[in-house]
mmCIF file of C-alpha atoms and ligand atoms in Angstrom:
data_model
loop_
_atom_site.group_PDB
_atom_site.id
_atom_site.type_symbol
_atom_site.label_atom_id
_atom_site.label_comp_id
_atom_site.label_asym_id
_atom_site.label_seq_id
_atom_site.Cartn_x
_atom_site.Cartn_y
_atom_site.Cartn_z
ATOM 1 C CA MET A 12 134.187 114.613 35.144
ATOM 2 C CA ASP A 13 130.965 115.789 33.490
ATOM 3 C CA ILE A 14 127.746 114.032 34.335
ATOM 4 C CA VAL A 15 125.797 112.993 31.243
ATOM 5 C CA PRO A 16 122.181 111.821 31.528
ATOM 6 C CA ARG A 17 121.622 108.145 30.815
ATOM 7 C CA ASP A 18 118.401 106.577 29.604
ATOM 8 C CA SER A 19 116.926 103.304 30.847
ATOM 9 C CA PHE A 20 119.064 101.402 28.301
ATOM 10 C CA ASN A 21 122.211 102.976 29.777
ATOM 11 C CA ARG A 22 122.796 105.135 26.715
ATOM 12 C CA GLU A 23 124.361 108.551 27.349
ATOM 13 C CA ILE A 24 122.046 111.178 25.887
ATOM 14 C CA ASP A 25 123.842 114.492 25.406
ATOM 15 C CA TYR A 26 122.824 115.697 21.928
ATOM 16 C CA LEU A 27 119.764 117.854 21.295
ATOM 17 C CA ARG A 28 118.476 118.400 17.779
ATOM 18 C CA VAL A 29 116.341 121.483 17.731
ATOM 19 C CA SER A 30 113.771 122.040 15.000
ATOM 20 C CA VAL A 31 112.936 125.719 14.566
ATOM 21 C CA ILE A 32 110.294 125.607 11.798
ATOM 22 C CA ASP A 33 108.167 123.113 9.853
ATOM 23 C CA ARG A 34 108.016 125.123 6.607
ATOM 24 C CA CYS A 35 110.401 124.576 3.714
ATOM 25 C CA ASN A 36 111.294 126.182 0.392
ATOM 26 C CA LEU A 37 111.772 122.746 -1.219
ATOM 27 C CA ARG A 38 109.471 119.766 -1.580
ATOM 28 C CA CYS A 39 111.747 116.701 -1.624
ATOM 29 C CA VAL A 40 109.685 113.756 -2.858
ATOM 30 C CA TYR A 41 110.271 111.619 0.265
ATOM 31 C CA CYS A 42 109.777 114.435 2.748
ATOM 32 C CA MET A 43 106.969 116.859 1.815
ATOM 33 C CA PRO A 44 103.948 116.319 -0.444
ATOM 34 C CA LEU A 45 102.937 119.082 -2.864
ATOM 35 C CA ASP A 46 99.387 119.293 -1.531
ATOM 36 C CA GLY A 47 97.553 119.056 1.750
ATOM 37 C CA LEU A 48 100.261 120.504 3.982
ATOM 38 C CA ARG A 49 99.324 122.419 7.113
ATOM 39 C CA PHE A 50 101.978 124.378 8.943
ATOM 40 C CA LEU A 51 102.235 125.568 12.515
ATOM 41 C CA PRO A 52 100.910 129.095 13.064
ATOM 42 C CA GLY A 53 103.678 131.535 14.126
ATOM 43 C CA PRO A 54 102.643 131.844 17.804
ATOM 44 C CA GLU A 55 102.988 128.077 18.223
ATOM 45 C CA LEU A 56 106.679 128.148 17.302
ATOM 46 C CA LEU A 57 109.151 128.516 20.130
ATOM 47 C CA THR A 58 110.824 131.923 20.244
ATOM 48 C CA ALA A 59 114.578 132.548 20.166
ATOM 49 C CA ALA A 60 114.500 133.293 23.903
ATOM 50 C CA GLU A 61 112.625 130.013 24.564
ATOM 51 C CA TYR A 62 115.252 128.062 22.626
ATOM 52 C CA GLU A 63 117.892 129.680 24.789
ATOM 53 C CA THR A 64 116.050 128.630 27.967
ATOM 54 C CA VAL A 65 115.764 125.047 26.713
ATOM 55 C CA ALA A 66 119.442 124.929 25.698
ATOM 56 C CA ARG A 67 120.558 126.343 29.061
ATOM 57 C CA ALA A 68 118.445 123.768 30.876
ATOM 58 C CA ALA A 69 119.821 121.012 28.628
ATOM 59 C CA ILE A 70 123.413 122.048 29.408
ATOM 60 C CA SER A 71 122.624 122.117 33.120
ATOM 61 C CA VAL A 72 121.638 118.425 33.014
ATOM 62 C CA GLY A 73 124.644 117.383 30.913
ATOM 63 C CA PHE A 74 123.779 117.962 27.245
ATOM 64 C CA ARG A 75 126.733 119.234 25.196
ATOM 65 C CA LYS A 76 125.922 119.044 21.513
ATOM 66 C CA PHE A 77 123.273 120.989 19.635
ATOM 67 C CA ARG A 78 122.053 121.034 16.054
ATOM 68 C CA VAL A 79 119.486 123.327 14.480
ATOM 69 C CA THR A 80 117.185 121.818 11.870
ATOM 70 C CA GLY A 81 113.663 122.091 10.392
ATOM 71 C CA GLY A 82 111.786 122.183 7.877
ATOM 72 C CA GLU A 83 114.255 124.637 6.440
ATOM 73 C CA PRO A 84 115.817 126.445 9.413
ATOM 74 C CA LEU A 85 117.113 129.357 7.337
ATOM 75 C CA LEU A 86 113.500 130.403 6.661
ATOM 76 C CA ARG A 87 113.261 131.627 10.270
ATOM 77 C CA ARG A 88 113.765 135.396 10.137
ATOM 78 C CA ASP A 89 115.435 135.236 13.559
ATOM 79 C CA ILE A 90 117.720 132.286 12.711
ATOM 80 C CA THR A 91 120.870 134.316 13.428
ATOM 81 C CA GLU A 92 119.518 135.285 16.851
ATOM 82 C CA ILE A 93 118.630 131.651 17.652
ATOM 83 C CA VAL A 94 122.129 130.530 16.642
ATOM 84 C CA GLU A 95 123.753 133.315 18.637
ATOM 85 C CA ARG A 96 121.734 132.626 21.793
ATOM 86 C CA VAL A 97 122.532 128.892 21.782
ATOM 87 C CA ALA A 98 126.114 128.945 20.451
ATOM 88 C CA ARG A 99 127.423 131.393 23.039
ATOM 89 C CA LEU A 100 126.177 129.395 26.047
ATOM 90 C CA PRO A 101 129.025 128.131 28.215
ATOM 91 C CA GLY A 102 129.012 124.349 28.007
ATOM 92 C CA ALA A 103 127.730 124.156 24.405
ATOM 93 C CA GLU A 104 130.352 122.293 22.372
ATOM 94 C CA GLY A 105 129.823 123.853 18.988
ATOM 95 C CA LEU A 106 126.571 124.352 17.162
ATOM 96 C CA SER A 107 125.777 122.832 13.785
ATOM 97 C CA LEU A 108 122.861 123.259 11.402
ATOM 98 C CA THR A 109 121.194 121.114 8.743
ATOM 99 C CA THR A 110 120.000 122.998 5.655
ATOM 100 C CA ASN A 111 119.189 122.730 1.973
ATOM 101 C CA ALA A 112 121.635 125.652 1.482
ATOM 102 C CA LEU A 113 119.358 127.768 -0.730
ATOM 103 C CA MET A 114 119.706 130.746 1.604
ATOM 104 C CA LEU A 115 123.337 130.243 2.592
ATOM 105 C CA PRO A 116 124.765 132.763 0.080
ATOM 106 C CA ALA A 117 122.923 135.459 2.041
ATOM 107 C CA LEU A 118 123.401 134.026 5.529
ATOM 108 C CA ALA A 119 126.564 131.911 5.823
ATOM 109 C CA GLY A 120 128.843 134.760 6.930
ATOM 110 C CA GLU A 121 126.532 136.163 9.583
ATOM 111 C CA LEU A 122 125.722 132.666 10.920
ATOM 112 C CA ARG A 123 129.432 131.956 11.259
ATOM 113 C CA ARG A 124 129.929 135.232 13.114
ATOM 114 C CA ALA A 125 126.968 134.347 15.351
ATOM 115 C CA GLY A 126 128.804 131.195 16.456
ATOM 116 C CA LEU A 127 127.700 128.487 14.027
ATOM 117 C CA THR A 128 130.568 126.036 13.569
ATOM 118 C CA ARG A 129 129.391 123.550 10.947
ATOM 119 C CA VAL A 130 126.637 122.857 8.423
ATOM 120 C CA ASN A 131 125.240 119.684 6.907
ATOM 121 C CA ILE A 132 123.979 120.455 3.432
ATOM 122 C CA HIS A 133 121.348 118.388 1.751
ATOM 123 C CA ILE A 134 121.984 117.759 -1.953
ATOM 124 C CA ASP A 135 120.718 114.583 -3.577
ATOM 125 C CA SER A 136 122.587 114.791 -6.890
ATOM 126 C CA LEU A 137 125.031 116.816 -8.967
ATOM 127 C CA ASN A 138 122.756 116.382 -11.968
ATOM 128 C CA PRO A 139 120.513 119.469 -12.307
ATOM 129 C CA GLU A 140 117.645 117.433 -13.784
ATOM 130 C CA THR A 141 117.669 114.937 -10.932
ATOM 131 C CA VAL A 142 117.740 117.737 -8.368
ATOM 132 C CA GLU A 143 114.720 119.318 -10.011
ATOM 133 C CA ARG A 144 112.790 116.037 -10.041
ATOM 134 C CA GLN A 145 113.751 114.813 -6.590
ATOM 135 C CA MET A 146 114.038 117.972 -4.481
ATOM 136 C CA ARG A 147 111.502 119.978 -6.506
ATOM 137 C CA TRP A 148 111.334 123.810 -6.376
ATOM 138 C CA GLY A 149 115.112 124.104 -6.002
ATOM 139 C CA SER A 150 117.963 124.012 -8.487
ATOM 140 C CA PHE A 151 121.404 122.483 -8.472
ATOM 141 C CA GLU A 152 122.990 125.891 -9.168
ATOM 142 C CA ARG A 153 121.384 127.487 -6.123
ATOM 143 C CA ILE A 154 122.322 124.633 -3.786
ATOM 144 C CA TRP A 155 125.868 124.622 -5.143
ATOM 145 C CA ALA A 156 126.130 128.385 -4.562
ATOM 146 C CA GLY A 157 125.104 127.692 -0.948
ATOM 147 C CA ILE A 158 127.788 125.021 -0.603
ATOM 148 C CA MET A 159 130.413 127.475 -1.874
ATOM 149 C CA ALA A 160 129.165 130.153 0.526
ATOM 150 C CA ALA A 161 129.462 127.721 3.452
ATOM 151 C CA GLU A 162 132.996 126.874 2.456
ATOM 152 C CA ASP A 163 133.985 130.538 2.028
ATOM 153 C CA ALA A 164 132.557 131.287 5.474
ATOM 154 C CA GLY A 165 134.700 128.560 7.049
ATOM 155 C CA LEU A 166 131.817 126.316 8.121
ATOM 156 C CA SER A 167 133.937 123.193 8.008
ATOM 157 C CA PRO A 168 134.293 120.298 7.715
ATOM 158 C CA LEU A 169 131.478 120.527 5.229
ATOM 159 C CA LYS A 170 129.105 117.565 5.255
ATOM 160 C CA LEU A 171 126.814 116.845 2.316
ATOM 161 C CA ASN A 172 123.795 114.563 2.767
ATOM 162 C CA ALA A 173 122.083 112.665 -0.049
ATOM 163 C CA VAL A 174 119.008 110.491 0.429
ATOM 164 C CA VAL A 175 119.285 107.622 -2.040
ATOM 165 C CA THR A 176 115.983 107.077 -3.840
ATOM 166 C CA ALA A 177 115.325 104.389 -6.448
ATOM 167 C CA GLY A 178 114.320 105.765 -9.836
ATOM 168 C CA TYR A 179 115.721 109.195 -8.951
ATOM 169 C CA ASN A 180 119.366 109.460 -7.818
ATOM 170 C CA GLU A 181 120.577 105.925 -7.156
ATOM 171 C CA SER A 182 123.193 106.073 -9.910
ATOM 172 C CA ASP A 183 124.170 109.694 -9.167
ATOM 173 C CA VAL A 184 125.827 108.503 -5.943
ATOM 174 C CA VAL A 185 129.044 107.838 -7.863
ATOM 175 C CA ASP A 186 129.517 111.491 -8.881
ATOM 176 C CA LEU A 187 128.687 112.623 -5.359
ATOM 177 C CA ALA A 188 131.224 110.183 -3.908
ATOM 178 C CA ARG A 189 133.819 111.359 -6.441
ATOM 179 C CA LEU A 190 133.710 114.842 -4.863
ATOM 180 C CA THR A 191 135.668 113.454 -1.901
ATOM 181 C CA ILE A 192 138.724 112.722 -4.051
ATOM 182 C CA GLU A 193 139.640 116.393 -4.478
ATOM 183 C CA ARG A 194 137.823 117.977 -1.528
ATOM 184 C CA ASP A 195 138.052 117.377 2.204
ATOM 185 C CA TRP A 196 134.249 117.130 2.456
ATOM 186 C CA HIS A 197 132.145 114.378 4.018
ATOM 187 C CA VAL A 198 129.612 113.025 1.526
ATOM 188 C CA ARG A 199 127.013 110.906 3.300
ATOM 189 C CA PHE A 200 124.390 108.601 1.872
ATOM 190 C CA ILE A 201 121.185 108.184 3.865
ATOM 191 C CA GLU A 202 118.696 105.330 3.575
ATOM 192 C CA LEU A 203 115.053 106.280 3.150
ATOM 193 C CA MET A 204 112.823 106.061 6.232
ATOM 194 C CA PRO A 205 109.030 106.163 6.085
ATOM 195 C CA LEU A 206 107.608 108.713 8.542
ATOM 196 C CA GLY A 207 104.111 110.067 8.991
ATOM 197 C CA GLY A 208 102.173 107.402 7.114
ATOM 198 C CA GLY A 209 101.317 109.589 4.081
ATOM 199 C CA GLU A 210 102.411 109.594 0.451
ATOM 200 C CA CYS A 211 106.048 110.398 1.343
ATOM 201 C CA ALA A 212 106.141 107.429 3.715
ATOM 202 C CA ARG A 213 104.757 105.177 0.962
ATOM 203 C CA LEU A 214 107.339 106.503 -1.495
ATOM 204 C CA SER A 215 110.092 105.982 1.103
ATOM 205 C CA ILE A 216 109.159 102.302 1.333
ATOM 206 C CA ALA A 217 108.705 101.775 -2.407
ATOM 207 C CA ARG A 218 111.905 103.612 -3.407
ATOM 208 C CA TYR A 219 114.174 102.344 -0.634
ATOM 209 C CA VAL A 220 117.761 101.547 -1.646
ATOM 210 C CA SER A 221 120.020 99.741 0.822
ATOM 211 C CA ASN A 222 123.385 101.334 1.515
ATOM 212 C CA VAL A 223 124.895 97.908 0.813
ATOM 213 C CA GLU A 224 123.859 98.491 -2.787
ATOM 214 C CA THR A 225 124.989 102.141 -2.796
ATOM 215 C CA ARG A 226 128.423 101.187 -1.491
ATOM 216 C CA ARG A 227 128.731 98.427 -4.101
ATOM 217 C CA ARG A 228 127.793 100.884 -6.848
ATOM 218 C CA ILE A 229 130.423 103.407 -5.727
ATOM 219 C CA GLU A 230 133.159 100.798 -5.351
ATOM 220 C CA ALA A 231 132.404 99.313 -8.783
ATOM 221 C CA GLU A 232 133.224 102.703 -10.353
ATOM 222 C CA LEU A 233 135.744 104.276 -7.998
ATOM 223 C CA GLY A 234 137.548 101.347 -6.413
ATOM 224 C CA LEU A 235 137.468 99.776 -2.960
ATOM 225 C CA MET A 236 137.130 102.022 0.075
ATOM 226 C CA SER A 237 138.789 101.526 3.425
ATOM 227 C CA GLU A 238 136.807 102.005 6.622
ATOM 228 C CA ILE A 239 137.841 104.734 9.062
ATOM 229 C CA PRO A 240 137.483 103.496 12.643
ATOM 230 C CA SER A 241 135.103 105.779 14.528
ATOM 231 C CA GLU A 242 136.368 107.833 17.456
ATOM 232 C CA ASN A 243 132.815 108.719 18.451
ATOM 233 C CA PRO A 244 130.709 105.782 19.723
ATOM 234 C CA SER A 245 127.474 107.641 18.841
ATOM 235 C CA GLU A 246 128.510 108.376 15.241
ATOM 236 C CA GLU A 247 125.501 107.503 13.082
ATOM 237 C CA ALA A 248 127.537 107.115 9.884
ATOM 238 C CA ARG A 249 130.013 104.386 9.025
ATOM 239 C CA ASN A 250 132.825 106.277 7.364
ATOM 240 C CA PHE A 251 135.107 105.236 4.510
ATOM 241 C CA LYS A 252 137.767 106.704 2.247
ATOM 242 C CA LEU A 253 138.535 106.125 -1.390
ATOM 243 C CA ARG A 254 142.195 105.480 -2.031
ATOM 244 C CA GLY A 255 144.153 108.778 -2.028
ATOM 245 C CA ALA A 256 140.992 110.791 -1.331
ATOM 246 C CA ARG A 257 140.993 113.932 0.813
ATOM 247 C CA GLY A 258 137.392 113.583 1.994
ATOM 248 C CA VAL A 259 135.189 110.969 3.596
ATOM 249 C CA ILE A 260 132.255 108.892 2.372
ATOM 250 C CA GLY A 261 129.682 108.100 5.055
ATOM 251 C CA PHE A 262 126.769 105.663 5.076
ATOM 252 C CA ILE A 263 123.818 106.316 7.376
ATOM 253 C CA SER A 264 121.855 103.089 7.325
ATOM 254 C CA PRO A 265 119.002 103.131 9.843
ATOM 255 C CA VAL A 266 117.181 100.355 7.984
ATOM 256 C CA SER A 267 119.906 97.918 6.879
ATOM 257 C CA GLU A 268 122.205 98.562 9.858
ATOM 258 C CA PRO A 269 120.248 100.156 12.742
ATOM 259 C CA TYR A 270 122.296 102.130 15.283
ATOM 260 C CA CYS A 271 119.635 102.496 17.998
ATOM 261 C CA GLY A 272 121.983 100.875 20.550
ATOM 262 C CA THR A 273 124.344 103.851 20.415
ATOM 263 C CA CYS A 274 121.777 106.617 19.960
ATOM 264 C CA ASN A 275 122.664 109.739 21.980
ATOM 265 C CA ARG A 276 119.930 112.023 20.615
ATOM 266 C CA MET A 277 116.927 113.876 21.943
ATOM 267 C CA ARG A 278 114.835 116.037 19.637
ATOM 268 C CA LEU A 279 112.824 119.203 20.171
ATOM 269 C CA THR A 280 110.048 120.006 17.704
ATOM 270 C CA ALA A 281 109.345 123.555 16.547
ATOM 271 C CA ASP A 282 106.149 123.606 18.626
ATOM 272 C CA GLY A 283 108.038 122.724 21.784
ATOM 273 C CA LYS A 284 107.754 118.966 22.299
ATOM 274 C CA PHE A 285 110.628 116.707 23.234
ATOM 275 C CA HIS A 286 110.393 113.966 20.611
ATOM 276 C CA LEU A 287 111.915 110.907 22.226
ATOM 277 C CA CYS A 288 112.940 108.880 19.147
ATOM 278 C CA LEU A 289 112.861 109.840 15.459
ATOM 279 C CA LEU A 290 110.949 106.687 14.497
ATOM 280 C CA ASN A 291 108.362 106.763 17.281
ATOM 281 C CA ASP A 292 105.548 109.201 18.187
ATOM 282 C CA ASP A 293 106.265 109.555 21.929
ATOM 283 C CA GLU A 294 106.605 113.186 23.004
ATOM 284 C CA LEU A 295 106.652 115.350 26.125
ATOM 285 C CA ASP A 296 105.386 118.918 26.031
ATOM 286 C CA VAL A 297 107.866 121.558 27.124
ATOM 287 C CA ARG A 298 106.200 124.685 25.687
ATOM 288 C CA LYS A 299 103.517 124.642 28.344
ATOM 289 C CA ALA A 300 106.192 124.823 31.035
ATOM 290 C CA LEU A 301 107.953 127.626 29.169
ATOM 291 C CA ARG A 302 104.783 129.690 28.887
ATOM 292 C CA SER A 303 102.826 128.839 32.033
ATOM 293 C CA GLY A 304 104.367 131.557 34.204
ATOM 294 C CA ALA A 305 104.393 129.068 37.103
ATOM 295 C CA GLY A 306 107.718 128.064 38.632
ATOM 296 C CA ASP A 307 111.187 128.664 37.241
ATOM 297 C CA PRO A 308 111.056 127.744 33.513
ATOM 298 C CA HIS A 309 114.701 126.667 33.544
ATOM 299 C CA GLU A 310 114.094 124.151 36.337
ATOM 300 C CA GLU A 311 110.807 122.960 34.852
ATOM 301 C CA VAL A 312 112.416 122.365 31.443
ATOM 302 C CA ALA A 313 115.341 120.503 33.025
ATOM 303 C CA LYS A 314 112.881 118.213 34.849
ATOM 304 C CA ILE A 315 110.900 117.485 31.683
ATOM 305 C CA LEU A 316 114.080 116.820 29.722
ATOM 306 C CA LEU A 317 115.350 114.311 32.274
ATOM 307 C CA LYS A 318 111.954 112.613 32.186
ATOM 308 C CA ALA A 319 112.153 112.522 28.376
ATOM 309 C CA VAL A 320 115.596 110.894 28.597
ATOM 310 C CA ALA A 321 114.298 108.317 31.098
ATOM 311 C CA LEU A 322 111.380 107.431 28.795
ATOM 312 C CA LYS A 323 113.410 107.253 25.580
ATOM 313 C CA PRO A 324 112.560 104.025 23.734
ATOM 314 C CA THR A 325 115.004 101.920 21.765
ATOM 315 C CA GLY A 326 114.798 99.760 18.661
ATOM 316 C CA HIS A 327 112.686 100.814 15.702
ATOM 317 C CA HIS A 328 110.079 98.719 13.910
ATOM 318 C CA LEU A 329 110.572 99.821 10.319
ATOM 319 C CA LEU A 330 110.947 96.271 9.065
ATOM 320 C CA GLU A 331 107.546 95.386 10.559
ATOM 321 C CA GLY A 332 106.090 98.428 8.791
ATOM 322 C CA ARG A 333 105.751 100.542 11.957
ATOM 323 C CA SER A 334 106.990 104.135 12.258
ATOM 324 C CA THR A 335 105.542 107.495 13.298
ATOM 325 C CA ARG A 336 101.910 108.292 12.440
ATOM 326 C CA GLU A 337 101.637 111.765 13.946
ATOM 327 C CA ARG A 338 104.749 113.456 12.622
ATOM 328 C CA SER A 339 106.551 113.521 9.281
ATOM 329 C CA MET A 340 110.267 114.124 8.821
ATOM 330 C CA PHE A 341 109.877 117.868 8.149
ATOM 331 C CA GLN A 342 107.985 118.183 11.471
ATOM 332 C CA ILE A 343 110.798 116.571 13.450
ATOM 333 C CA GLY A 344 113.971 117.558 11.637
ATOM 334 C CA GLY A 345 115.756 114.301 10.858
HETATM 335 N N1 SAM B 416 115.716 121.111 5.216
HETATM 336 C C1 SAM B 416 116.918 120.677 5.806
HETATM 337 C C2 SAM B 416 117.587 119.619 4.946
HETATM 338 O O1 SAM B 416 116.944 119.123 4.024
HETATM 339 O O2 SAM B 416 118.725 119.298 5.219
HETATM 340 C C3 SAM B 416 116.759 120.159 7.212
HETATM 341 C C4 SAM B 416 115.579 119.286 7.519
HETATM 342 S S1 SAM B 416 115.506 117.740 6.677
HETATM 343 C C5 SAM B 416 114.025 117.051 7.320
HETATM 344 C C6 SAM B 416 116.809 116.839 7.494
HETATM 345 C C7 SAM B 416 117.309 115.622 6.772
HETATM 346 O O3 SAM B 416 116.268 114.692 6.667
HETATM 347 C C8 SAM B 416 117.826 115.896 5.369
HETATM 348 O O4 SAM B 416 119.175 115.469 5.273
HETATM 349 C C9 SAM B 416 116.939 115.020 4.517
HETATM 350 O O5 SAM B 416 117.632 114.498 3.463
HETATM 351 C C10 SAM B 416 116.487 113.958 5.490
HETATM 352 N N2 SAM B 416 115.225 113.296 5.107
HETATM 353 C C11 SAM B 416 114.049 113.863 4.824
HETATM 354 N N3 SAM B 416 113.106 112.933 4.559
HETATM 355 C C12 SAM B 416 113.724 111.723 4.682
HETATM 356 C C13 SAM B 416 113.298 110.357 4.560
HETATM 357 N N4 SAM B 416 112.050 110.042 4.245
HETATM 358 N N5 SAM B 416 114.206 109.381 4.803
HETATM 359 C C14 SAM B 416 115.482 109.690 5.135
HETATM 360 N N6 SAM B 416 115.934 110.944 5.274
HETATM 361 C C15 SAM B 416 115.078 111.955 5.042
HETATM 362 FE FE1 SF4 B 417 112.711 120.595 2.872
HETATM 363 FE FE2 SF4 B 417 114.725 119.307 3.975
HETATM 364 FE FE3 SF4 B 417 112.346 118.107 3.702
HETATM 365 FE FE4 SF4 B 417 113.777 118.586 1.532
HETATM 366 S S1 SF4 B 417 114.343 117.224 3.229
HETATM 367 S S2 SF4 B 417 111.579 119.037 1.785
HETATM 368 S S3 SF4 B 417 114.793 120.453 2.045
HETATM 369 S S4 SF4 B 417 112.778 119.828 4.994
#
């Protein structure tokens, strides 16, 4: 039987979310401000070979699942190489990627051939005006073209993520949910989280919508949903189906229904820090070990990762108004 690392709360931690960039080609209102952004200089980003070393080390200590995220991961010119290097490692159980889909028409096929198995696509509304207001810089047509490209490339099951934001898309959730009637997609609604302490964090508090309300809104229009029992104890979404629907509606509710007790995630930032918990600033540097030239980088990374697992905190403090100060969502990856 495989050995999986456990943290001090006896949680099995076997899922690494890898951020590859902090830049983005969108400016979602709750994630990135229009002004005052400073991005990591290129040399500070981990290279494709360094990601491979980290993933190998992670597999050697019992990690199995990997996801690539950002910023917008498809902005990395070497994204196909990163995917290829991680996906082909023996012991990696599939590789998924979170994206806003704008660049998928150009990249979906080659990412699939490189070993990518699934994508989560971020789309907050099917209404072009709402998309323009909420996600800024993008357009519904371009995101939809990316969704179609992912489907044509066989990156399934397709998961769509929408962050529900008062005064923007809170009533558009019904049309998004309706997509699951005809299509075998997962449409997931995410509650806003304030990260980084800036204007996006303030908006995330002011515009928060509970998934209790989102579910009620969907059921009022589309009928009652039945819950699908989860086969995966670390599943962050509670999943439901509309009657007769082919797809699934998921609710990710870190604020109204925290799932810290079953968290199985470790995160790696684009500048090479293990970020121990999304909603906490604690980090351990791994880039120094990768670049120091001292010792075997694989062994050094494995040691740091096990230390990161041991130090992983539990329980967030969003309701007391505490979250990260140092990092915003686009600098961690969600
Ligand atoms: N750019 C890609 C995307 O948007 O999918 C990947 C990175 S993005 C930071 C990852 C996820 O974080 C997206 O699904 C996005 O909706 C979510 N997100 C960003 N800011 C958020 C916030 N303040 N609260 C909740 N989710 C947020
Ligand atoms: Fe970019 Fe994703 Fe953040 Fe939107 S949520 S600004 S697409 S990183």
